[in-house]
C-alpha cells in the first residue's frame, strides 16, 4: 500500500497494513492498495474483472462538504517498462505519480478512474466523465461496506459501486488512447479518505 501525507497506515491482522486513518486536514489522504488479482479465470483478451471492499471505520465530527472517492489506478508506462532502478530507493508513489508524490486528490493521478466526492462525479484521468446519483456525502454511514467492481477490456472500462451489497452506480468509459501503450497491467484499488470519512479498513480477500 502507498498513501498521502495525511494518512497513517496500520495493521489489524497479519503483517500487511489494512487500515488507513487520516490524522489531520481534509485532503492529501489518497490510499493505493496492493495490486489486485483478477476475479475468475477470464483472459485478458476476453476482459478481466477486479474487486475490492472497504469498511467505513470512522467519520469526522466536523461538518464538511468533502467526502470520500473510490476507484482504480494503473501504473505509469515508465514503471511498467523500466521497473525499479537497482540500488536506488524509489518512492512508492512514483509507480502512479509522475513526480513521485501522492497528489492531494485521487482524481489527480494520471491513470485513474475515480467515483465519489461531492457533488458526486466520475473522473477518468482527472476529467469528468459522468455525474452520479449515488451521493456518498449523505448515504455513507459508519460501518458501511463499499465494494468497487471493475470490468476491463483493452478498449473499455466499466466500474460499479456497491454499498452494503446494493448497487449504487455504474459508469462506463473508453480506455484513453495514451493508456494503451505499453498496455495496462492489473490495477490497484484507490481510496481517497477525504472529508467526512476519516478511517477505512480494507477487507482483505473480499469477493463480489
Coordinates of C-alpha atoms in Angstrom, one line a residue, residues 37-154:
X37 CA -5.8 -10.1 -8.6
X38 CA -8.3 -10.8 -11.4
X39 CA -11.6 -12.4 -10.3
X40 CA -12.1 -15.7 -12.1
X41 CA -10.1 -17.1 -15.0
X42 CA -11.2 -14.8 -17.8
X43 CA -8.4 -14.0 -20.2
X44 CA -7.0 -10.5 -21.0
X45 CA -8.5 -10.8 -24.5
X46 CA -12.0 -11.5 -23.2
X47 CA -11.7 -9.0 -20.4
X48 CA -10.8 -9.1 -16.8
X49 CA -12.7 -8.3 -13.6
X50 CA -11.3 -6.8 -10.3
X51 CA -12.9 -6.1 -7.0
X52 CA -12.1 -4.8 -3.5
X53 CA -14.0 -3.6 -0.5
X54 CA -13.5 -1.1 2.3
X55 CA -15.3 -0.8 5.6
X56 CA -16.0 2.8 6.8
X57 CA -14.4 2.7 10.3
X58 CA -14.7 6.3 11.4
X59 CA -16.4 9.5 10.4
X60 CA -15.4 13.2 11.1
X61 CA -17.3 15.0 13.8
X62 CA -16.8 18.3 11.9
X63 CA -19.2 19.3 9.1
X64 CA -17.6 19.5 5.6
X65 CA -18.8 19.2 2.1
X66 CA -15.9 17.0 1.1
X67 CA -16.2 13.2 1.2
X68 CA -14.5 10.0 0.0
X69 CA -14.0 8.8 -3.5
X70 CA -13.1 5.3 -4.7
X71 CA -11.8 3.6 -7.8
X72 CA -8.8 2.1 -9.5
X73 CA -5.3 3.3 -10.6
X74 CA -2.8 1.8 -13.1
X75 CA 1.0 2.1 -13.1
X76 CA 2.6 4.7 -15.4
X77 CA 4.3 3.5 -18.6
X78 CA 7.8 4.1 -17.2
X79 CA 7.0 2.0 -14.1
X80 CA 5.8 -0.9 -16.3
X81 CA 8.7 -0.8 -18.7
X82 CA 11.7 0.1 -16.6
X83 CA 10.8 -1.3 -13.1
X84 CA 12.8 -0.1 -10.1
X85 CA 16.4 1.0 -10.6
X86 CA 18.9 -1.3 -8.9
X87 CA 20.4 0.2 -5.8
X88 CA 18.1 3.2 -5.8
X89 CA 15.4 3.7 -3.3
X90 CA 12.2 4.5 -5.1
X91 CA 9.2 6.4 -3.6
X92 CA 6.2 4.1 -3.7
X93 CA 4.0 6.9 -5.3
X94 CA 6.4 7.0 -8.3
X95 CA 4.6 4.0 -9.7
X96 CA 1.5 6.1 -10.2
X97 CA 2.5 9.8 -9.9
X98 CA 5.0 11.4 -12.3
X99 CA 6.7 13.5 -9.6
X100 CA 6.8 10.7 -7.1
X101 CA 4.5 12.5 -4.7
X102 CA 1.0 11.3 -3.9
X103 CA -1.4 14.1 -5.0
X104 CA -3.9 15.9 -2.8
X105 CA -6.8 14.1 -4.5
X106 CA -7.2 10.7 -6.1
X107 CA -8.6 12.1 -9.3
X108 CA -5.2 13.9 -10.0
X109 CA -3.4 10.6 -10.6
X110 CA -2.9 10.3 -14.4
X111 CA -4.1 6.8 -14.9
X112 CA -7.0 6.7 -12.5
X113 CA -10.8 6.0 -12.7
X114 CA -12.4 7.6 -9.6
X115 CA -16.0 7.9 -8.4
X116 CA -17.3 9.9 -5.5
X117 CA -16.8 13.3 -3.9
X118 CA -19.4 16.0 -3.7
X119 CA -21.1 16.9 -5.9
X120 CA -20.6 13.2 -6.8
X121 CA -18.9 12.6 -10.2
X122 CA -16.8 10.1 -12.1
X123 CA -13.4 11.1 -13.3
X124 CA -11.2 9.4 -15.8
X125 CA -7.6 10.7 -15.9
X126 CA -8.7 13.7 -14.0
X127 CA -11.5 14.6 -16.4
X128 CA -15.2 14.4 -15.6
X129 CA -17.0 11.7 -17.5
X130 CA -20.3 11.3 -15.6
X131 CA -22.4 12.7 -12.8
X132 CA -23.6 10.2 -10.1
X133 CA -26.9 9.6 -8.5
X134 CA -25.2 7.9 -5.5
X135 CA -24.2 10.6 -3.0
X136 CA -21.6 9.3 -0.5
X137 CA -21.7 12.6 1.5
X138 CA -25.3 11.7 2.6
X139 CA -25.5 8.0 2.1
X140 CA -22.3 6.5 3.5
X141 CA -22.5 5.9 7.2
X142 CA -20.3 4.4 10.0
X143 CA -19.7 0.7 9.2
X144 CA -20.9 0.9 5.6
X145 CA -19.2 -1.6 3.4
X146 CA -18.3 -0.3 0.0
X147 CA -17.5 -2.6 -2.9
X148 CA -15.8 -1.4 -6.0
X149 CA -16.1 -3.6 -9.1
X150 CA -14.2 -3.2 -12.4
X151 CA -14.7 -4.9 -15.8
X152 CA -11.8 -4.1 -18.1
X153 CA -11.0 -4.9 -21.7
X154 CA -8.3 -3.5 -24.0

